[in-house]
XYZ file of C-alpha atoms in Angstrom:
679
model
C 53.678 -34.388 -5.111
C 53.027 -30.626 -5.388
C 50.983 -31.282 -8.515
C 48.902 -33.863 -6.678
C 48.399 -31.475 -3.729
C 47.431 -28.651 -6.087
C 44.936 -30.874 -7.886
C 43.469 -32.006 -4.560
C 42.953 -28.444 -3.348
C 41.562 -27.468 -6.767
C 39.087 -30.301 -6.448
C 38.111 -29.116 -2.943
C 37.641 -25.565 -4.244
C 35.533 -26.850 -7.137
C 33.369 -28.983 -4.848
C 32.972 -26.085 -2.393
C 31.933 -23.738 -5.198
C 29.438 -26.279 -6.525
C 28.017 -26.828 -3.037
C 27.586 -23.069 -2.507
C 25.870 -22.765 -5.887
C 23.554 -25.666 -4.993
C 22.697 -24.084 -1.637
C 22.035 -20.743 -3.347
C 19.715 -22.484 -5.812
C 17.759 -23.989 -2.907
C 17.214 -20.587 -1.310
C 14.377 -18.322 -2.402
C 16.143 -15.927 -4.768
C 15.512 -13.162 -7.285
C 14.413 -15.174 -10.308
C 11.980 -17.209 -8.210
C 9.857 -14.071 -8.061
C 8.762 -14.686 -11.640
C 7.358 -18.077 -10.611
C 5.206 -16.651 -7.814
C 1.466 -16.329 -8.390
C -0.665 -14.299 -5.993
C -4.386 -13.853 -5.349
C -6.003 -10.443 -5.100
C -9.478 -8.856 -5.016
C -11.702 -11.948 -4.834
C -15.340 -11.192 -5.663
C -17.967 -13.681 -4.524
C -21.262 -13.974 -6.409
C -24.488 -12.815 -4.711
C -25.594 -16.441 -4.171
C -22.219 -17.309 -2.623
C -21.493 -20.173 -5.012
C -18.855 -18.678 -7.337
C -15.749 -16.548 -6.848
C -13.902 -14.545 -9.456
C -10.409 -13.536 -8.382
C -7.382 -11.786 -9.836
C -4.251 -13.876 -10.285
C -1.109 -11.714 -10.235
C 2.316 -12.685 -11.509
C 5.313 -11.005 -13.130
C 6.562 -11.327 -16.688
C 10.318 -11.847 -16.920
C 10.436 -10.452 -20.464
C 8.628 -7.163 -19.806
C 9.524 -6.634 -16.119
C 5.919 -5.879 -15.195
C 2.886 -7.256 -13.374
C 0.335 -9.358 -15.265
C -3.211 -9.837 -13.968
C -5.748 -12.411 -15.176
C -9.182 -13.500 -13.927
C -9.902 -16.983 -12.597
C -13.138 -18.616 -11.489
C -13.630 -21.137 -8.684
C -16.597 -22.513 -6.758
C -16.994 -21.853 -3.037
C -16.300 -25.556 -2.422
C -13.027 -25.368 -4.363
C -14.302 -27.148 -7.483
C -14.615 -25.857 -11.083
C -11.341 -23.938 -11.016
C -10.392 -22.457 -14.384
C -9.160 -19.258 -16.063
C -11.543 -16.739 -17.598
C -8.771 -14.675 -19.196
C -5.146 -15.300 -20.083
C -2.292 -13.363 -21.594
C 0.181 -10.673 -20.738
C -2.195 -7.792 -20.026
C -4.354 -6.547 -17.145
C -7.841 -7.715 -16.174
C -9.396 -6.586 -12.897
C -11.917 -4.468 -10.941
C -14.541 -7.227 -11.010
C -18.076 -6.305 -9.914
C -20.950 -8.842 -9.939
C -24.394 -7.787 -11.086
C -27.043 -8.043 -8.305
C -28.673 -10.932 -10.178
C -25.352 -12.827 -10.419
C -25.767 -13.593 -14.129
C -22.865 -11.376 -15.253
C -20.025 -9.266 -13.948
C -18.235 -6.127 -15.055
C -14.476 -5.692 -15.189
C -11.835 -3.479 -16.751
C -8.983 -4.480 -19.039
C -6.326 -3.007 -21.292
C -6.000 -6.091 -23.509
C -7.254 -4.187 -26.550
C -5.142 -1.093 -25.893
C -6.380 1.505 -23.398
C -8.242 0.438 -20.270
C -11.971 -0.125 -20.947
C -15.104 -1.358 -19.211
C -16.325 -4.878 -20.117
C -19.207 -7.153 -19.152
C -18.915 -10.952 -18.959
C -22.061 -13.129 -19.219
C -21.641 -16.294 -17.158
C -24.183 -18.426 -19.050
C -22.639 -17.906 -22.486
C -19.030 -17.353 -21.291
C -18.807 -14.309 -23.542
C -17.711 -10.750 -22.920
C -18.065 -7.417 -24.666
C -16.565 -3.956 -24.270
C -19.062 -1.277 -23.220
C -16.728 1.684 -23.647
C -14.085 3.112 -25.923
C -12.626 5.840 -23.719
C -9.289 7.582 -23.801
C -9.383 7.705 -19.972
C -9.720 4.676 -17.693
C -13.021 3.940 -15.887
C -12.900 2.846 -12.228
C -15.052 2.547 -9.075
C -17.585 0.346 -10.878
C -20.939 -0.564 -9.313
C -24.225 -1.987 -10.619
C -27.650 -0.428 -10.262
C -29.968 -2.554 -8.063
C -31.884 -3.862 -11.087
C -28.688 -4.668 -13.002
C -29.580 -2.418 -15.938
C -26.882 0.252 -15.462
C -23.318 0.672 -14.342
C -22.042 3.595 -12.302
C -18.359 4.486 -12.582
C -15.878 7.324 -12.322
C -13.550 8.630 -15.020
C -11.105 11.471 -15.457
C -12.391 14.277 -17.687
C -9.633 16.464 -19.170
C -10.051 20.228 -19.233
C -8.223 22.917 -21.125
C -5.624 24.738 -19.083
C -6.553 28.250 -17.971
C -2.946 29.170 -17.342
C -1.259 32.097 -19.080
C -0.813 31.756 -22.864
C 2.156 32.796 -24.974
C 1.623 34.196 -28.478
C 4.889 33.343 -30.193
C 6.036 33.638 -33.803
C 5.996 30.429 -35.807
C 9.342 28.937 -36.839
C 10.187 29.303 -40.547
C 9.806 26.221 -42.754
C 12.478 23.645 -41.993
C 13.552 25.303 -38.736
C 13.986 23.220 -35.575
C 12.924 25.153 -32.494
C 12.757 23.844 -28.956
C 9.460 22.328 -27.863
C 6.966 24.493 -25.996
C 7.142 25.305 -22.302
C 5.082 23.525 -19.663
C 2.964 26.079 -17.808
C 1.844 25.085 -14.316
C -0.684 26.910 -12.138
C -1.823 24.143 -9.736
C -0.729 23.858 -6.131
C -0.486 20.079 -6.551
C 1.157 19.808 -9.944
C 2.669 16.315 -9.817
C 1.888 13.047 -8.088
C 4.152 10.146 -7.360
C 3.459 7.288 -9.740
C 1.407 9.503 -12.036
C 3.819 12.228 -13.085
C 2.828 15.801 -13.783
C -0.874 16.411 -13.283
C -3.075 16.818 -16.326
C -5.732 19.526 -16.230
C -9.112 18.037 -15.445
C -11.215 16.290 -12.780
C -12.646 12.868 -11.981
C -16.416 12.744 -12.596
C -19.192 10.167 -12.318
C -21.016 8.472 -15.187
C -23.704 5.875 -15.834
C -23.910 3.551 -18.814
C -26.398 0.882 -19.838
C -25.255 -2.656 -19.052
C -25.850 -3.390 -22.742
C -23.558 -0.579 -23.875
C -24.226 2.704 -25.606
C -23.320 6.233 -24.662
C -22.210 6.975 -21.112
C -23.975 9.878 -19.398
C -22.005 12.250 -17.161
C -23.760 12.881 -13.847
C -21.464 15.381 -12.123
C -19.909 18.641 -13.181
C -17.672 21.403 -11.925
C -14.022 21.769 -11.013
C -14.037 19.104 -8.303
C -12.816 15.544 -7.755
C -15.736 13.138 -7.216
C -15.199 9.773 -5.542
C -16.691 6.789 -3.668
C -19.820 6.431 -5.846
C -22.556 3.998 -4.744
C -26.232 3.323 -5.491
C -29.302 3.763 -3.351
C -31.625 0.703 -3.283
C -34.259 2.617 -5.273
C -31.939 2.863 -8.278
C -32.824 6.554 -8.604
C -30.209 8.045 -6.313
C -26.462 7.770 -5.932
C -24.105 8.807 -3.152
C -20.615 10.164 -3.553
C -17.961 12.248 -1.835
C -16.480 15.543 -2.980
C -14.651 18.528 -1.529
C -16.445 21.489 -3.114
C -14.371 24.221 -1.477
C -13.048 26.802 -3.899
C -9.578 26.231 -2.479
C -9.891 22.430 -2.170
C -6.373 21.993 -3.482
C -4.963 24.089 -0.632
C -7.503 22.796 1.893
C -7.521 19.013 1.369
C -9.065 16.349 3.573
C -12.570 17.809 3.738
C -14.632 15.456 1.575
C -18.368 15.622 2.279
C -21.109 13.166 1.348
C -23.785 14.070 -1.183
C -26.879 12.375 -2.566
C -27.962 12.984 -6.154
C -31.112 12.033 -8.055
C -29.756 10.753 -11.373
C -33.012 11.522 -13.184
C -33.666 15.079 -11.990
C -30.084 15.998 -11.092
C -31.180 17.283 -7.665
C -28.267 17.255 -5.191
C -28.441 17.123 -1.394
C -25.482 17.507 0.976
C -25.746 14.924 3.777
C -22.767 15.846 5.978
C -21.760 19.317 7.041
C -19.114 18.988 9.775
C -15.451 19.253 8.864
C -14.535 15.900 7.312
C -13.069 14.002 5.732
C -15.846 11.441 5.158
C -15.538 8.487 2.801
C -17.231 5.439 1.279
C -20.957 6.110 1.865
C -23.104 2.959 1.573
C -26.891 2.838 1.940
C -28.339 -0.175 3.766
C -30.255 -2.646 1.571
C -33.524 -1.662 3.286
C -32.808 2.019 2.535
C -33.011 3.171 6.160
C -29.378 3.998 6.949
C -26.184 5.349 5.457
C -22.886 3.989 6.742
C -19.659 5.850 6.034
C -16.143 6.225 7.384
C -14.058 9.231 8.368
C -13.313 11.529 11.275
C -13.837 15.107 12.423
C -10.626 16.809 11.459
C -8.224 17.973 14.167
C -5.518 18.857 11.613
C -2.941 16.323 12.756
C -1.097 13.590 10.905
C -3.078 10.704 12.366
C -6.640 10.318 13.582
C -8.577 7.106 14.048
C -10.922 6.410 11.135
C -14.383 5.804 12.575
C -17.563 4.182 11.242
C -20.592 6.497 11.189
C -24.248 5.594 10.892
C -26.812 8.115 9.609
C -30.565 7.661 9.776
C -31.687 8.635 6.252
C -35.034 10.054 7.291
C -34.066 12.009 10.417
C -30.445 12.665 9.339
C -29.325 11.710 12.865
C -25.698 10.550 13.028
C -23.924 8.324 15.522
C -20.356 7.005 15.711
C -21.049 3.287 15.479
C -17.435 2.301 16.199
C -17.030 4.551 19.228
C -15.733 1.683 21.405
C -13.584 0.066 18.710
C -9.888 1.044 18.894
C -8.767 0.357 15.308
C -9.157 2.113 11.951
C -12.134 0.955 9.879
C -12.146 0.663 6.090
C -13.759 -1.243 3.186
C -17.294 -1.332 4.579
C -20.038 -3.613 3.210
C -23.623 -3.899 4.449
C -25.006 -7.316 5.375
C -27.962 -8.193 3.192
C -30.371 -8.050 6.165
C -29.273 -4.458 6.973
C -28.555 -5.472 10.587
C -24.766 -5.228 10.505
C -21.783 -4.009 8.515
C -18.633 -5.871 7.477
C -15.336 -3.997 7.462
C -11.570 -4.401 7.188
C -9.174 -3.471 9.982
C -5.626 -4.066 11.189
C -4.902 -5.304 14.701
C -1.378 -5.901 16.017
C 0.047 -6.226 12.535
C -2.697 -8.545 11.276
C -5.278 -7.506 8.671
C -8.758 -8.801 9.478
C -12.440 -8.779 8.515
C -14.847 -7.710 11.236
C -18.596 -7.320 11.576
C -20.320 -4.647 13.644
C -24.021 -4.649 14.471
C -26.131 -1.524 14.809
C -25.479 -1.445 18.557
C -21.732 -1.266 18.006
C -20.904 -4.876 18.919
C -17.892 -6.120 16.915
C -17.194 -9.708 15.907
C -13.978 -10.844 14.241
C -14.788 -12.891 11.138
C -11.480 -13.592 9.377
C -7.784 -12.826 9.836
C -4.524 -12.944 7.855
C -5.715 -10.835 4.938
C -2.881 -9.927 2.610
C -2.125 -8.264 -0.696
C -0.315 -9.410 -3.839
C 2.799 -7.496 -2.814
C 6.410 -8.340 -3.615
C 7.798 -5.630 -1.363
C 7.788 -5.223 2.384
C 5.229 -6.801 4.794
C 2.650 -4.001 4.915
C -1.040 -4.432 5.712
C -3.601 -4.907 2.975
C -5.795 -7.499 1.369
C -9.428 -7.516 0.315
C -12.642 -9.414 0.915
C -16.176 -9.690 -0.472
C -19.458 -10.909 1.018
C -22.348 -12.830 -0.534
C -25.999 -12.191 0.245
C -25.999 -14.951 2.881
C -22.749 -13.914 4.526
C -20.212 -16.157 2.846
C -16.870 -14.375 2.575
C -13.990 -14.710 0.129
C -10.676 -13.044 0.954
C -7.005 -12.962 0.047
C -5.055 -14.870 2.713
C -1.374 -14.537 3.555
C 1.082 -15.857 6.161
C 4.752 -15.190 6.862
C 5.643 -18.220 4.720
C 3.064 -18.042 1.908
C 2.067 -15.249 -0.505
C -1.595 -14.334 -0.913
C -3.935 -17.238 -1.644
C -7.728 -17.472 -1.909
C -9.606 -18.353 1.269
C -13.281 -18.550 2.175
C -15.263 -18.572 5.403
C -18.967 -19.046 6.081
C -19.069 -15.666 7.846
C -20.396 -16.960 11.131
C -18.811 -16.647 14.567
C -15.919 -19.110 14.988
C -16.193 -20.379 11.403
C -12.925 -21.908 10.214
C -11.456 -20.468 7.009
C -10.697 -22.792 4.127
C -7.884 -22.237 1.628
C -9.094 -22.839 -1.921
C -5.794 -22.252 -3.730
C -2.195 -23.361 -3.184
C -0.650 -21.606 -6.149
C 2.912 -21.603 -4.819
C 3.059 -24.937 -3.043
C 5.417 -26.607 -5.520
C 7.751 -23.610 -5.656
C 7.966 -23.054 -1.913
C 8.448 -26.722 -1.051
C 11.477 -26.775 -3.364
C 12.972 -23.583 -1.889
C 14.287 -22.732 1.558
C 12.913 -19.509 2.960
C 13.657 -17.589 6.123
C 11.562 -18.505 9.148
C 9.736 -15.690 10.944
C 9.254 -15.385 14.699
C 7.138 -12.738 16.411
C 8.378 -10.966 19.527
C 7.298 -8.188 21.896
C 9.574 -5.887 23.874
C 8.802 -3.421 26.651
C 9.604 0.187 25.787
C 12.501 1.677 27.728
C 10.663 5.016 27.590
C 7.128 4.364 28.866
C 4.442 1.693 29.163
C 4.117 0.956 25.449
C 4.902 -2.554 24.214
C 6.587 -2.863 20.818
C 5.786 -5.715 18.455
C 8.372 -7.032 16.033
C 9.409 -9.956 13.883
C 12.704 -11.786 13.355
C 13.400 -13.425 9.998
C 16.332 -15.838 10.163
C 18.409 -17.027 7.171
C 17.188 -20.192 5.380
C 19.986 -22.378 6.853
C 19.791 -20.813 10.289
C 21.720 -22.520 13.089
C 21.094 -20.917 16.523
C 24.519 -22.041 17.715
C 26.164 -19.740 15.155
C 26.166 -15.951 14.844
C 24.849 -13.917 11.913
C 24.932 -10.297 10.736
C 21.720 -8.365 11.484
C 19.709 -5.899 9.415
C 17.228 -3.636 11.211
C 14.647 -2.820 8.498
C 12.256 0.077 9.275
C 8.823 0.633 7.731
C 7.639 3.821 6.070
C 4.375 5.658 6.439
C 4.855 6.429 9.205
C 1.163 5.775 9.926
C 1.044 2.161 8.751
C 2.214 -1.230 9.992
C 4.313 -4.273 9.269
C 2.935 -7.679 10.164
C 2.854 -11.441 9.775
C 2.885 -11.311 5.988
C 5.046 -12.898 3.311
C 7.684 -10.470 2.051
C 9.849 -11.381 -0.958
C 11.945 -8.250 -0.360
C 12.924 -9.279 3.171
C 13.273 -12.935 2.148
C 15.889 -11.875 -0.409
C 17.830 -10.160 2.400
C 17.611 -13.251 4.619
C 18.771 -15.481 1.766
C 21.989 -13.433 1.740
C 22.736 -14.727 5.232
C 21.275 -11.901 7.337
C 18.955 -11.969 10.320
C 16.313 -9.382 9.390
C 14.464 -7.562 12.174
C 11.362 -5.472 11.517
C 9.090 -3.802 14.031
C 6.165 -1.466 14.572
C 7.527 1.429 16.653
C 5.187 4.093 18.038
C 3.441 5.897 15.224
C 2.479 2.557 13.679
C -1.194 1.740 13.224
C -3.105 -1.318 14.515
C -2.394 -0.676 18.226
C -5.004 1.977 18.949
C -5.131 5.734 18.546
C -2.766 6.698 21.386
C 0.065 4.585 19.987
C -0.204 5.945 16.434
C -1.028 9.540 17.396
C 1.988 9.759 19.725
C 4.076 11.096 16.832
C 1.591 13.760 15.699
C 3.688 16.960 15.374
C 6.394 14.861 17.068
C 8.210 12.802 14.444
C 10.807 11.412 14.781
C 10.501 10.981 18.538
C 10.881 8.046 20.907
C 10.207 5.748 17.958
C 14.013 5.794 17.770
C 14.149 4.295 21.281
C 11.615 1.642 20.268
C 13.844 0.605 17.377
C 16.920 0.395 19.596
C 14.983 -1.601 22.219
C 13.980 -4.113 19.542
C 17.557 -4.337 18.259
C 18.857 -4.966 21.787
C 16.241 -7.677 22.324
C 17.281 -9.598 19.223
C 20.983 -9.257 20.008
C 20.284 -10.688 23.457
C 19.043 -13.911 21.818
C 22.691 -14.824 21.292
C 22.865 -15.555 17.565
C 23.722 -12.061 16.282
C 27.282 -11.062 15.381
C 27.440 -7.812 17.347
C 30.269 -6.514 15.150
C 27.994 -6.690 12.103
C 24.761 -4.841 12.824
C 23.240 -2.760 10.006
C 20.243 -0.460 9.515
C 18.002 0.465 6.593
C 14.487 1.657 5.838
C 12.492 3.397 3.136
C 10.374 6.572 3.140
C 9.474 7.062 6.820
C 11.938 4.255 7.418
C 14.519 6.344 5.580
C 13.747 9.235 7.927
C 14.281 7.010 10.956
C 17.431 5.444 9.512
C 19.018 8.876 8.950
C 17.785 10.013 12.376
C 19.218 6.912 14.068
C 22.724 7.210 12.627
C 22.692 10.833 13.770
C 22.135 9.576 17.311
C 24.306 6.439 17.459
C 27.310 4.896 15.741
C 26.392 1.323 16.738
C 25.666 0.342 13.117
C 28.476 -0.732 10.802
C 26.733 0.771 7.758
C 23.370 2.232 6.777
C 21.174 2.497 3.697
C 18.833 5.479 3.772
C 16.155 4.794 1.139
C 13.853 7.461 -0.346
C 14.034 9.644 2.780
C 12.883 13.004 4.040
C 16.026 14.751 5.235
C 14.858 18.351 5.577
C 11.205 18.913 6.440
C 11.391 22.552 5.307
C 12.362 21.648 1.737
C 10.202 18.521 1.749
C 6.872 20.276 2.300
C 7.714 22.676 -0.539
C 8.638 19.969 -3.077
C 6.612 16.839 -2.221
C 3.610 15.874 -4.337
C 1.137 16.594 -1.504
C 2.602 19.802 -0.111
C -0.756 21.287 1.001
C -1.435 18.169 3.069
C 1.991 17.739 4.650
C 2.367 21.406 5.603
C -1.126 21.551 7.091
C -1.289 18.226 8.933
C 2.271 17.307 9.879
C 3.275 20.743 11.195
C 1.495 23.497 13.079
C 2.841 26.343 10.944
C 4.222 26.978 7.509
C 7.999 26.404 7.294
C 8.862 30.125 7.101
C 6.682 30.826 10.141
C 8.516 28.428 12.473
C 11.622 27.098 10.728
C 12.998 25.905 14.070
C 10.184 23.321 14.357
C 10.986 21.968 10.930
C 14.705 21.810 11.645
C 14.525 20.093 15.027
C 12.738 17.074 13.493
C 14.901 16.995 10.361
C 17.663 14.357 10.097
C 19.821 17.042 8.470
C 20.057 18.649 11.941
C 21.988 15.591 13.181
C 24.153 15.017 10.121
C 27.184 16.510 11.878
C 27.124 13.555 14.293
C 27.132 10.866 11.599
C 30.123 8.542 11.410
C 28.330 5.610 9.739
C 29.131 4.742 6.096
C 25.851 5.523 4.327
C 24.220 4.688 1.022
C 21.347 6.850 -0.277
C 18.881 5.020 -2.545
C 15.919 6.705 -4.287
C 13.836 6.407 -7.469
C 14.620 8.906 -10.212
C 10.910 9.803 -10.561
C 10.133 9.888 -6.849
C 7.781 12.833 -6.281
C 6.728 11.783 -2.762
C 10.182 12.173 -1.198
C 11.895 13.967 -4.070
C 15.471 13.261 -5.115
C 16.507 16.660 -3.754
C 16.103 15.253 -0.228
C 18.556 12.469 -1.018
C 20.969 14.883 -2.676
C 21.064 17.171 0.374
C 22.037 14.368 2.708
C 24.540 12.858 0.283
C 26.301 16.208 -0.113
C 26.294 16.868 3.639
C 27.935 13.488 4.263
C 30.513 14.029 1.549
C 31.431 17.461 2.909
C 32.311 15.770 6.190
C 34.373 13.018 4.616
C 31.875 10.273 5.458
C 31.962 7.340 3.047
C 28.707 7.802 1.130
C 27.272 6.683 -2.190
C 24.072 7.719 -3.975
C 22.051 5.157 -5.955
C 19.419 6.594 -8.294
C 16.958 3.920 -9.475
C 15.845 4.485 -13.083
C 12.189 4.081 -14.061
C 11.036 4.261 -10.457
C 8.948 6.570 -8.343
C 8.461 6.126 -4.609
C 7.382 2.488 -5.054
C 10.674 0.906 -6.073
C 9.168 -2.598 -5.822
C 6.790 -1.774 -8.685
C 9.163 -3.488 -11.117
C 10.860 -6.776 -10.196
C 14.227 -5.717 -11.597
C 14.206 -2.548 -9.477
C 13.349 -4.560 -6.371
C 16.334 -6.800 -7.164
C 18.527 -3.723 -7.561
C 17.331 -2.312 -4.254
C 18.093 -5.479 -2.293
C 21.373 -6.092 -4.099
C 22.718 -2.590 -3.507
C 21.666 -2.699 0.157
C 23.191 -6.090 0.944
C 26.341 -5.436 -1.096
C 26.883 -2.188 0.819
C 26.524 -4.059 4.086
C 28.789 -6.864 2.865
C 31.439 -4.247 2.142
C 31.482 -3.170 5.800
C 31.321 -6.563 7.479
C 34.064 -7.168 10.020
């Protein structure tokens, strides 16, 4: 009888295990990431009939992103690949005549510039550089290509005349000598001596000609309609490294070399574009008030009179990615509004029309803003489209008021119909501090039952001047698939709600953004399906700051994961990759001039209050929020006897989601830490 009972219970255990495994297989999980395909950077032909887009996916064998080019007609027909393989193809730019397009690729080794002829379906490399070309644009007659490229220079730092080792001796390698204020950049490592300059090359190949010179970084190149002049931006100050954010706009005759400065007020100014009729220059930027956030405006300059007006004066959102309409009567642009990335159009009187919404990027991380669009000569628009339940796909719209967008691709339909994902619901909550309203989203587990209760993760975005939104997020879906309700919000300091909302935290961060986060948490708990004994908190970068700040103010969370944080603003501004910017724009004084200001906003000042078990998680090569920030907090917690663990992600800078396996590690360590502290 006991044997029969044992066998029966063994059978039940076996069936239960099999059922759990089956349910887990149905949920969107780590390995499904390698089956996702995502659209990015669609480029529509001048006649509006053909679109070339990048198709992004991840290779399970190499743990990296692959990008190929696909072609499709505006009506959704004639859909086929132009390239294939396990390399990178991108940066597509159509010629004005629409008979060919340029792109870059590393499929033959280093990244080079190529041209593809649509009639013959053939391509050829135009360059054989050791440095990658970028910012590609065609001359109006299609005969030349303008681009930028890094030009190395010999270091002028101090030399050391040392004796040579005797034959057969093994001496240590030479020292690295650094004399730059900005000597390393996150994602790029230690900075090589040199500057980014502008070049032109014949569309049929040959030798590239360098157009700019000097010890400056040149960017945002574009052509004038006459094909004789180009525009670009550059900060020519002798101390540009220590005085960033002051790019000015210049015009240069590429035949005579004559240069004219077009802007002279304190910038920064970006992305100059001359109207097709040659009468105006549109550009973005703002007049610098030396604070962390200012609204990016759209400017319009009369080329002949040099008169300037702020075209977007009555528009409350940041403007980027500007493109002139072919008739020179309006300008297309990208903007974020209430967590949604959109395409707008503004006429020369400042009237704005919304053209498309739900732009999104080919991201596998958190639900940040992004996405891209392109416009044909007659106003047809192609853009990357995303929702909370679908990664980026290709969409088109006629570009007229109230035109309905049409999805041309459904790359992930089969995968997502076979997998259960977390559902996302938007909510708004009134601030307990003032009149601000806080927008947020709730992602519920795939098998959510509102009559049950679930553990909750409050996940906080970085930036801090950025936004979360209604966008598909594999990273948060992985958390939900582990059985968690995931809450994410846009507290004050976030963009897409107007200048007052974002600028509230200028020289004041963290501030009442903490209250916004707690208000959102309370709102979700009040819905009745949260297990109030199992509430957790995490966030990365600025979200790491706010996570550490929050657990210094409350012990309501069972456990916390502080990812890639700033813990001590004093040490941060002296070790981060953009120290001249952070010290100048995020604080009023240098750290040694007013250390009390740095300390009062530093989470380290509250560490003595912390009782929450805390994991620290940071990339080994993170130069944005360096590992030393993580180490300070970890040690401070340990000295107080707080249960703490430090996770150092190998092969990662600030962007941990850059490699799928590191994204998996991030989510797994976070959720396992929370699982450990569940009641």
